[in-house]
XYZ file of C-alpha atoms in Angstrom:
644
model
C -10.033 7.913 -44.420
C -7.331 5.744 -42.916
C -6.767 6.005 -39.167
C -4.785 9.205 -38.585
C -1.334 9.134 -37.056
C -1.548 11.540 -34.127
C 1.044 12.355 -31.486
C 0.601 14.281 -28.245
C 3.389 15.992 -26.349
C 3.106 18.393 -23.437
C 5.177 20.785 -21.341
C 4.597 22.163 -17.882
C 5.943 25.549 -16.772
C 5.673 26.077 -12.984
C 4.226 29.235 -11.519
C 6.006 31.411 -8.950
C 6.913 29.718 -5.652
C 5.825 26.332 -6.984
C 2.234 27.385 -7.607
C 0.228 25.974 -10.496
C 1.635 27.319 -13.748
C 1.006 26.782 -17.456
C 0.290 23.413 -19.029
C 0.725 23.235 -22.802
C -0.491 20.365 -24.989
C 0.706 19.924 -28.575
C -1.149 17.579 -30.922
C 0.785 16.804 -34.103
C -0.920 15.502 -37.220
C 1.556 13.013 -38.680
C -1.033 11.917 -41.252
C -1.282 12.935 -44.919
C -4.860 14.179 -44.376
C -5.846 17.504 -42.763
C -8.129 17.389 -39.702
C -10.972 19.747 -38.824
C -13.699 19.840 -36.181
C -12.057 17.412 -33.764
C -11.856 16.985 -30.001
C -8.916 15.827 -27.888
C -9.552 13.693 -24.834
C -6.778 12.855 -22.388
C -6.284 11.507 -18.881
C -3.738 12.282 -16.209
C -3.478 11.868 -13.133
C -3.008 15.638 -13.664
C -5.869 17.654 -15.113
C -6.543 21.215 -16.141
C -9.796 21.504 -14.233
C -13.066 23.219 -15.056
C -11.861 26.550 -13.721
C -8.733 26.647 -15.908
C -8.319 29.356 -18.526
C -7.726 27.780 -21.957
C -5.939 29.299 -24.900
C -6.333 27.669 -28.289
C -9.170 25.327 -27.356
C -12.540 25.018 -25.653
C -13.442 22.967 -22.589
C -15.966 20.207 -23.354
C -16.171 17.778 -20.450
C -14.377 16.325 -17.452
C -14.835 13.280 -15.233
C -12.149 12.230 -12.789
C -8.800 12.384 -14.561
C -10.477 12.449 -17.989
C -10.766 15.789 -19.774
C -11.965 16.660 -23.271
C -11.050 19.808 -25.225
C -12.376 20.915 -28.600
C -10.222 22.510 -31.259
C -11.410 25.907 -32.566
C -14.137 25.471 -35.191
C -12.130 27.292 -37.841
C -8.940 25.327 -37.234
C -7.649 22.986 -39.921
C -4.753 20.884 -38.689
C -2.621 20.370 -41.761
C -0.339 17.350 -42.263
C 2.815 17.828 -40.202
C 1.289 20.741 -38.251
C 0.706 21.052 -34.506
C -2.353 22.289 -32.631
C -1.298 23.959 -29.395
C -3.652 24.464 -26.463
C -2.518 25.699 -23.074
C -4.098 26.246 -19.688
C -3.485 28.369 -16.619
C -5.378 28.313 -13.346
C -4.968 24.559 -12.979
C -6.596 22.642 -10.124
C -3.116 21.884 -8.754
C 0.511 22.224 -9.707
C 2.142 19.387 -11.607
C 5.182 18.099 -9.692
C 6.380 14.993 -11.537
C 6.407 13.669 -15.086
C 3.690 11.141 -14.271
C 1.304 14.001 -13.374
C 0.792 14.948 -17.020
C -1.209 13.388 -19.834
C -0.459 9.684 -20.255
C -3.389 8.480 -22.361
C -5.254 10.278 -25.165
C -7.693 9.958 -28.058
C -9.153 12.181 -30.754
C -12.766 12.249 -31.850
C -13.117 13.439 -35.442
C -16.013 15.362 -36.958
C -17.491 12.140 -38.358
C -17.670 10.663 -34.826
C -14.810 8.223 -35.316
C -12.405 7.797 -32.400
C -8.676 7.279 -32.745
C -5.922 6.511 -30.277
C -3.185 9.115 -29.868
C 0.392 8.200 -28.972
C 1.513 10.169 -25.921
C 5.003 11.263 -24.901
C 5.708 11.894 -21.201
C 5.145 15.459 -20.056
C 8.336 17.506 -19.862
C 9.239 20.320 -17.481
C 10.244 23.541 -19.157
C 14.024 23.891 -19.018
C 14.615 20.390 -17.584
C 16.147 17.643 -19.713
C 16.797 15.098 -16.942
C 16.264 11.453 -17.817
C 12.916 10.189 -16.537
C 13.211 7.486 -13.912
C 11.557 4.091 -14.175
C 12.385 0.637 -12.883
C 13.911 -0.501 -9.586
C 16.627 1.919 -8.522
C 20.236 0.807 -8.728
C 21.486 -0.341 -5.318
C 24.987 -1.549 -4.488
C 25.357 -5.082 -3.151
C 27.713 -4.917 -0.180
C 28.592 -7.097 2.769
C 26.098 -6.651 5.587
C 27.071 -5.690 9.121
C 28.016 -7.444 11.313
C 27.758 -11.032 10.026
C 27.632 -10.532 6.249
C 24.327 -12.390 5.980
C 21.826 -11.475 3.269
C 18.607 -11.383 5.324
C 15.644 -8.970 5.037
C 13.979 -8.330 7.408
C 16.854 -8.630 9.859
C 16.357 -11.218 12.645
C 16.028 -10.539 16.363
C 19.206 -12.319 17.402
C 22.059 -13.598 15.246
C 24.907 -15.552 16.835
C 26.665 -17.513 14.089
C 30.192 -18.267 13.033
C 32.126 -19.982 10.268
C 31.775 -19.590 6.532
C 31.161 -22.481 4.197
C 30.720 -22.607 0.434
C 27.239 -21.396 -0.442
C 24.731 -24.241 -0.754
C 23.418 -24.962 -4.235
C 19.999 -25.513 -2.693
C 18.191 -26.884 0.343
C 17.265 -30.546 0.929
C 14.343 -30.224 3.339
C 13.073 -32.978 5.615
C 10.199 -32.840 8.066
C 6.950 -31.067 7.173
C 6.474 -32.008 3.505
C 3.692 -29.454 2.990
C 5.864 -26.557 4.173
C 8.741 -27.834 2.042
C 6.494 -27.934 -1.026
C 5.175 -24.424 -0.318
C 8.743 -23.148 -0.101
C 9.686 -24.931 -3.330
C 6.728 -23.409 -5.196
C 7.528 -19.987 -3.733
C 11.168 -20.024 -4.781
C 10.482 -21.582 -8.187
C 8.179 -18.656 -8.983
C 10.412 -15.952 -7.525
C 13.730 -17.305 -8.853
C 13.064 -19.544 -11.856
C 15.879 -21.935 -12.597
C 17.681 -21.310 -9.326
C 16.774 -24.701 -7.892
C 16.421 -23.495 -4.312
C 14.971 -26.852 -3.233
C 16.865 -29.939 -4.378
C 17.480 -33.460 -3.049
C 20.670 -34.566 -1.255
C 21.870 -36.416 -4.349
C 21.883 -33.043 -6.169
C 23.991 -31.488 -3.410
C 21.071 -30.120 -1.422
C 22.130 -28.705 1.958
C 20.346 -30.709 4.708
C 17.627 -28.755 6.521
C 15.407 -30.473 9.109
C 12.093 -28.973 10.205
C 11.372 -29.813 13.835
C 8.720 -28.784 16.362
C 9.436 -26.452 19.288
C 6.135 -25.669 21.003
C 7.328 -22.809 23.194
C 7.836 -20.554 20.169
C 5.231 -18.046 18.966
C 3.076 -18.616 15.909
C 5.434 -16.839 13.482
C 8.664 -17.331 15.425
C 11.464 -19.673 14.471
C 14.992 -20.676 15.436
C 17.735 -21.940 13.141
C 20.546 -24.075 14.545
C 23.583 -24.550 12.303
C 25.916 -27.522 12.623
C 28.399 -29.576 10.608
C 25.639 -31.834 9.232
C 23.312 -29.023 8.136
C 20.692 -26.806 9.760
C 17.591 -27.396 11.863
C 14.622 -25.036 11.794
C 12.581 -25.064 15.000
C 9.043 -23.661 15.112
C 5.693 -24.327 16.731
C 3.646 -23.674 13.587
C 4.084 -24.172 9.840
C 4.382 -20.410 9.398
C 7.456 -20.294 11.592
C 9.022 -23.140 9.629
C 8.298 -21.320 6.354
C 9.878 -18.097 7.656
C 12.941 -20.039 8.790
C 13.271 -21.531 5.301
C 12.907 -18.074 3.745
C 15.774 -16.851 5.938
C 17.933 -19.795 4.886
C 16.969 -19.286 1.241
C 17.910 -15.606 1.375
C 21.258 -16.437 2.947
C 22.039 -19.189 0.455
C 21.057 -17.045 -2.525
C 23.117 -14.066 -1.373
C 26.198 -16.189 -0.646
C 25.839 -18.018 -3.957
C 25.403 -14.898 -6.101
C 27.867 -12.691 -4.197
C 30.368 -14.905 -2.353
C 32.712 -11.920 -1.995
C 30.067 -10.083 0.053
C 27.955 -12.637 1.888
C 28.624 -15.714 4.008
C 26.781 -18.907 4.899
C 27.543 -20.004 8.492
C 28.592 -23.397 9.801
C 27.770 -22.953 13.483
C 25.507 -20.970 15.800
C 21.888 -19.895 15.954
C 19.383 -17.379 14.655
C 16.441 -16.654 16.976
C 13.660 -14.668 15.394
C 10.102 -13.398 15.871
C 8.215 -10.354 14.525
C 7.992 -7.024 16.313
C 4.430 -6.425 15.030
C 1.584 -8.797 14.314
C 0.273 -6.771 11.346
C 2.793 -6.414 8.532
C 0.788 -5.646 5.468
C 0.444 -4.053 2.096
C -2.587 -2.392 0.594
C -2.899 -2.961 -3.167
C -5.108 -0.698 -5.309
C -6.323 -2.697 -8.314
C -9.162 -0.283 -9.128
C -7.190 2.610 -10.639
C -4.967 0.210 -12.618
C -5.981 -3.406 -13.078
C -3.556 -6.203 -12.203
C -4.336 -9.719 -13.366
C -4.567 -12.758 -11.119
C -1.029 -13.860 -12.022
C 0.323 -10.441 -11.025
C -1.515 -10.449 -7.691
C -0.290 -13.980 -7.006
C 3.305 -12.991 -7.684
C 2.894 -9.942 -5.465
C 1.732 -12.260 -2.660
C 4.900 -14.302 -3.088
C 6.987 -11.145 -2.785
C 5.139 -10.243 0.421
C 5.908 -13.704 1.796
C 9.613 -13.349 0.910
C 9.526 -10.133 2.985
C 7.741 -11.967 5.853
C 4.638 -9.788 5.453
C 1.318 -11.304 6.451
C -1.575 -9.110 5.232
C -2.825 -8.187 1.769
C -5.379 -5.366 1.916
C -7.031 -5.814 -1.497
C -8.589 -2.524 -2.651
C -11.285 -3.871 -4.978
C -13.466 -0.839 -5.696
C -13.129 2.875 -6.279
C -14.538 5.630 -8.472
C -12.643 4.327 -11.487
C -13.713 0.676 -11.356
C -15.334 -2.264 -9.571
C -13.115 -5.368 -9.644
C -14.844 -8.361 -7.979
C -17.619 -10.639 -9.232
C -20.925 -10.320 -7.374
C -23.479 -12.881 -8.493
C -26.477 -10.886 -7.249
C -25.428 -7.812 -9.255
C -23.734 -8.837 -12.517
C -24.048 -5.240 -13.735
C -21.192 -4.332 -11.381
C -18.708 -6.215 -13.507
C -20.617 -5.831 -16.791
C -20.461 -2.024 -16.548
C -18.214 -0.866 -13.722
C -15.184 -3.085 -14.335
C -14.515 -1.435 -17.687
C -13.809 2.017 -19.046
C -13.394 3.524 -22.462
C -14.937 5.820 -25.058
C -18.719 5.875 -24.900
C -18.839 3.666 -21.821
C -20.350 4.298 -18.389
C -16.858 5.141 -17.131
C -14.653 7.258 -19.363
C -10.966 6.480 -19.952
C -9.020 7.189 -16.774
C -5.402 7.389 -15.644
C -3.785 6.533 -18.939
C -6.289 4.094 -20.410
C -7.144 4.642 -24.067
C -10.407 4.749 -26.012
C -10.593 0.974 -26.242
C -12.503 -1.091 -23.677
C -10.032 -1.404 -20.817
C -10.123 -3.012 -17.391
C -11.066 -6.342 -15.893
C -12.318 -8.048 -12.759
C -11.672 -11.077 -10.594
C -14.085 -13.960 -10.784
C -14.839 -15.667 -7.517
C -12.764 -18.611 -8.730
C -9.784 -16.280 -9.316
C -10.261 -14.684 -5.893
C -10.297 -18.129 -4.284
C -6.967 -18.891 -5.956
C -5.465 -15.742 -4.462
C -6.954 -16.412 -1.028
C -5.726 -20.013 -1.050
C -2.224 -18.968 -2.097
C -2.224 -16.397 0.683
C -3.214 -19.045 3.227
C -0.349 -21.312 2.131
C 2.081 -18.391 2.445
C 0.737 -17.173 5.793
C -0.856 -14.058 4.286
C -4.378 -13.054 5.260
C -6.144 -11.582 2.230
C -8.781 -9.065 3.288
C -11.114 -7.212 0.933
C -11.876 -3.513 0.765
C -15.076 -2.194 -0.740
C -14.785 1.580 -0.393
C -18.043 3.138 0.836
C -19.834 5.519 1.146
C -17.413 7.676 -0.881
C -15.429 6.616 -3.948
C -18.558 4.915 -5.331
C -18.850 6.520 -8.776
C -18.326 3.180 -10.556
C -20.830 1.396 -8.323
C -23.433 4.125 -8.879
C -22.912 4.019 -12.631
C -23.789 0.326 -12.475
C -26.698 0.676 -10.001
C -28.050 4.251 -10.374
C -31.230 3.373 -8.466
C -29.251 3.806 -5.231
C -29.402 7.594 -5.582
C -31.996 9.818 -3.894
C -34.233 10.789 -6.854
C -34.915 14.120 -5.187
C -31.245 15.081 -4.992
C -30.705 17.924 -7.458
C -27.365 19.411 -6.435
C -23.881 18.715 -7.735
C -20.788 18.012 -5.661
C -17.381 16.691 -6.696
C -14.835 14.510 -4.953
C -11.227 15.630 -4.604
C -10.496 13.460 -7.657
C -13.286 15.364 -9.501
C -15.925 12.651 -9.759
C -19.468 14.039 -9.563
C -21.914 12.868 -6.856
C -19.840 9.771 -6.093
C -21.162 8.835 -2.630
C -23.747 6.334 -1.480
C -26.482 8.186 0.384
C -26.849 7.068 4.038
C -30.529 8.055 3.963
C -31.505 5.822 1.034
C -32.701 2.585 2.602
C -32.138 0.474 -0.510
C -28.407 1.234 -0.216
C -28.191 -0.978 2.852
C -30.018 -3.876 1.241
C -27.706 -3.815 -1.769
C -24.560 -3.488 0.359
C -25.618 -6.274 2.687
C -26.175 -8.549 -0.306
C -22.755 -7.648 -1.742
C -21.006 -7.919 1.613
C -22.684 -11.261 2.366
C -21.239 -12.716 -0.839
C -17.791 -11.350 -0.018
C -17.923 -12.504 3.616
C -18.602 -16.000 2.314
C -15.751 -15.691 -0.195
C -13.081 -14.228 2.094
C -12.326 -16.217 5.271
C -10.363 -13.273 6.732
C -11.804 -11.957 9.979
C -11.265 -8.427 8.634
C -13.430 -6.535 6.136
C -12.377 -3.009 5.170
C -15.127 -0.544 4.208
C -13.113 2.525 3.193
C -14.916 5.586 4.608
C -12.363 8.071 3.245
C -12.623 11.361 1.367
C -16.364 11.978 1.425
C -16.796 15.566 0.152
C -17.933 18.039 2.796
C -20.961 19.008 0.698
C -22.087 15.471 -0.108
C -25.835 14.919 0.322
C -26.615 18.595 1.117
C -29.187 18.692 -1.695
C -30.752 15.339 -0.792
C -34.225 15.649 0.796
C -33.876 12.173 2.284
C -30.525 13.061 3.861
C -31.923 16.273 5.346
C -34.843 14.347 6.825
C -32.489 11.763 8.349
C -30.335 14.470 9.893
C -33.398 16.101 11.401
C -34.461 12.776 12.941
C -30.914 12.399 14.332
C -31.095 15.803 15.999
C -28.890 17.620 13.509
C -25.348 17.424 12.211
C -23.771 17.214 8.787
C -21.787 15.006 6.451
C -19.631 13.444 9.188
C -22.654 12.512 11.293
C -24.399 10.970 8.279
C -21.316 8.905 7.476
C -21.015 7.742 11.099
C -24.665 6.644 11.010
C -23.978 4.761 7.781
C -20.824 3.103 9.108
C -22.432 1.919 12.328
C -25.160 0.165 10.318
C -22.611 -1.422 8.002
C -20.481 -2.444 10.974
C -23.465 -4.078 12.674
C -24.062 -6.219 9.611
C -20.409 -7.238 9.356
C -20.351 -8.033 13.072
C -23.314 -10.356 12.518
C -21.128 -12.204 10.009
C -18.249 -12.494 12.472
C -16.116 -9.785 10.870
C -13.979 -7.007 12.306
C -14.629 -3.803 10.383
C -11.622 -1.928 9.034
C -11.757 1.644 7.761
C -9.594 4.649 6.989
C -9.141 7.253 9.713
C -12.175 9.370 8.747
C -14.383 6.676 10.283
C -13.704 8.243 13.699
C -15.485 11.482 12.732
C -19.065 12.561 13.434
C -19.356 10.355 16.493
C -17.415 7.614 14.846
C -17.674 3.935 14.206
C -17.954 1.640 17.233
C -14.469 0.978 18.623
C -15.319 -2.632 19.355
C -14.729 -5.057 16.474
C -12.982 -2.328 14.504
C -9.565 -1.099 13.413
C -8.616 2.109 11.619
C -5.773 2.952 9.257
C -4.212 6.364 9.830
C -3.076 7.880 6.554
C -3.329 11.679 6.300
C -0.359 12.428 8.556
C 1.864 10.843 11.183
C 0.039 12.377 14.140
C -3.309 10.909 13.094
C -2.224 7.406 14.084
C -1.319 8.311 17.647
C -4.489 10.373 17.968
C -6.619 7.392 16.897
C -4.852 5.138 19.410
C -5.408 7.708 22.162
C -9.112 7.660 21.324
C -9.181 3.910 21.881
C -9.087 2.595 18.320
C -6.877 -0.280 17.250
C -4.573 1.226 14.627
C -2.597 0.121 11.585
C 0.005 2.793 10.867
C 0.215 3.939 7.223
C 0.945 7.684 6.997
C 1.101 9.055 3.476
C 4.339 10.871 4.276
C 6.231 7.571 4.700
C 4.170 4.521 3.768
C 2.215 5.623 0.679
C 4.257 4.069 -2.091
C 2.707 6.269 -4.773
C 4.603 9.231 -3.290
C 7.706 10.168 -5.286
C 11.139 9.649 -3.758
C 12.182 13.294 -4.149
C 10.785 16.589 -5.442
C 12.666 16.181 -8.759
C 10.473 16.325 -11.856
C 12.203 13.251 -13.292
C 10.947 11.099 -10.417
C 7.571 9.396 -10.971
C 4.778 9.498 -8.444
C 2.542 11.859 -6.506
C 3.480 14.393 -3.853
C 0.431 15.577 -1.893
C 1.984 14.009 1.233
C 5.515 15.064 0.359
C 8.359 12.819 -0.712
C 9.965 9.800 0.890
C 13.213 8.162 -0.185
C 13.843 4.521 0.705
C 15.996 5.725 3.598
C 13.277 8.032 4.936
C 10.725 5.227 4.664
C 13.097 2.851 6.450
C 13.925 5.222 9.301
C 10.321 6.122 10.169
C 9.411 4.805 13.632
C 5.656 4.100 13.745
C 5.362 4.231 17.542
C 7.753 7.070 18.351
C 6.466 9.141 21.260
C 3.487 6.898 21.955
C 2.495 6.048 25.530
C 2.331 2.447 26.704
C -1.483 2.518 26.463
C -1.305 3.907 22.940
C 1.254 1.288 21.875
C -1.117 -1.391 23.109
C -3.446 -0.242 20.299
C -0.725 -0.420 17.631
C -1.539 -3.480 15.511
C 1.334 -2.905 13.090
C 2.305 -1.242 9.840
C 1.123 -1.251 6.270
C 2.464 -0.114 2.921
C -0.171 1.497 0.707
C 0.121 1.047 -3.045
C -2.193 3.521 -4.759
C -1.859 3.009 -8.484
C -2.937 6.353 -10.023
C 0.596 7.288 -11.176
C 1.578 3.687 -12.002
C 0.504 3.946 -15.616
C 3.282 1.644 -16.730
C 4.703 -1.303 -14.852
C 8.200 0.184 -14.741
C 6.786 3.046 -12.637
C 5.280 0.462 -10.266
C 8.722 -1.111 -9.932
C 10.404 2.218 -9.195
C 7.933 3.329 -6.548
C 7.351 0.047 -4.705
C 10.852 -1.427 -4.469
C 12.818 -1.295 -2.164
C 10.419 0.751 -0.022
C 8.146 -2.271 0.431
C 11.056 -4.143 2.012
C 11.875 -1.110 4.173
C 8.367 -1.226 5.656
C 8.606 -5.004 6.025
C 11.762 -4.624 8.105
C 10.109 -2.029 10.334
C 7.202 -4.407 10.852
C 9.426 -7.337 11.758
C 12.734 -6.128 13.186
C 13.185 -4.677 16.673
C 14.006 -0.940 16.362
C 17.418 -1.352 17.977
C 18.441 -3.996 15.432
C 17.666 -1.904 12.354
C 20.564 -0.606 10.247
C 19.927 1.191 6.977
C 23.453 0.735 5.620
C 23.078 -3.014 6.064
C 19.548 -3.024 4.641
C 20.353 -1.106 1.462
C 23.360 -3.338 0.819
C 21.065 -6.367 0.724
C 17.958 -4.828 -0.854
C 19.118 -5.401 -4.434
C 18.757 -9.149 -3.806
C 15.051 -8.832 -2.999
C 12.662 -9.734 -5.846
C 10.479 -7.192 -7.634
C 7.234 -7.888 -9.464
C 8.419 -7.436 -13.053
C 12.248 -7.522 -12.754
C 12.560 -4.148 -14.499
C 15.781 -2.390 -13.573
C 16.198 1.380 -13.709
C 17.232 2.555 -17.192
C 20.994 2.346 -17.575
C 21.321 0.199 -14.461
C 20.117 -3.163 -15.709
């Protein structure tokens, strides 16, 4: 038979008081041929769960966000007819349209597999337009000097207002000038931000001023042009970015923004760590996309990319010693080691970064002043790794546990000695590849019952004098940390690394994520801390509780204004603030099943976090910020529907 034309729609009806309600799937046969004896597979992020009660279908299998349901044996789905299956007793309530099914396939009785087109899940009784793309923001004159700068500088004392420059004619450090030209050519094609004097380039001289900090700069405006003073190339680049933002704003919106003729801007960052985490495991982003994201970070004066390269759903970096990691674990699809996940279809889907591609990203980051640091998430979130190298399991382990994302037995076992040999080989390759002094090892979300059925784990615990999952993870992390320390690395981890006795505080930093208070608590315990609470800095969280907003909501909701106004060190003691390295956006890509959702969730909240990382608290002003934010670049230039 010809490939059937199949369409999936779904509706969610909430339960009382926001509890999990009823989820109804409707598969329509738009083909001329009846179907019988078929199975529907779909992926979320939302899922029915093994404990759900199904009506109209039978549970077959589940792994992560992937779930498969069989049609009743006596059902014949006629042309033009719908098969309806519904579930109650879901694992969790659906809150947003991106929670529902976003990818699907049907397996027919003859074993053939066919893609199913999927419409976004609707909420019963709600017809609101679904939101995608960068939100519409008004462009207004900033306060007090009408300058289009994000993040806002420390001190602005300028006057005058000249016609906006067509571009900048830069003299001085030719390498910095070329970096700025490449940056602006990629971010604003055709704008001609850098141009020679004979093409009406505004004169900008780069000069040395040794007393300034590594990222600090000063701009002096005069009748003959501007001078950027800095002690390091990074300061010169940031000064050029400030000038470029001002020139672009005044050129595009001369009624709102000015370009000064006299005065100074004196600037330096409030925090040394101004970063963004980027999950490329749940959804894969090609090298060109990562490179463009780096350029956006640079335009926001951010200086860390935390590259999340492995998770349950995929392994994304070439390891020469273990080619099976990218042969098997970088891909998912029907009949593969990893099933379709988070919107991917039956076809082979995924990808990985060769070492050559990673070097390109690292080198670009170095030119832009961005330290690119890898994360390999261990000992949890290792389903993909274990599918590629199953010999790392304890052969005597006979129990079953599931992660919060519903992956079975997804943790490396701290009692299996071969685990350390494999990890040290992998980490050695990555330490050689990444010059960053930081190496993040994850350590989050290990299930409480992990390893309880492992004889080797029980024996290790007995030799340690007792304990449980936390103590086993702490033992594991201290061994991993010792290896990384031998390679000159500082070990990064999520906040759970403090549990069970914890990772050694020396040569370590932790990222607090589960709530705001966790960060201060970690600092009080003596850990260096990067602040990234899910309630404010997780950019997969939806803006509001409205169904039409995309994103997740386990940590609540955070509008751009709420993200902007969050003070990472509020209420901290002086000793605790001494442990505050800085702030970090976290981009988890589970709900970002199309690029327009990425745009909506990340921008302008990324810039809001950048301003908190750079600007002194007393100089922040949300009304000014939001009036400029529309001028900041996004990754795909997708505007919100109806607001292009």
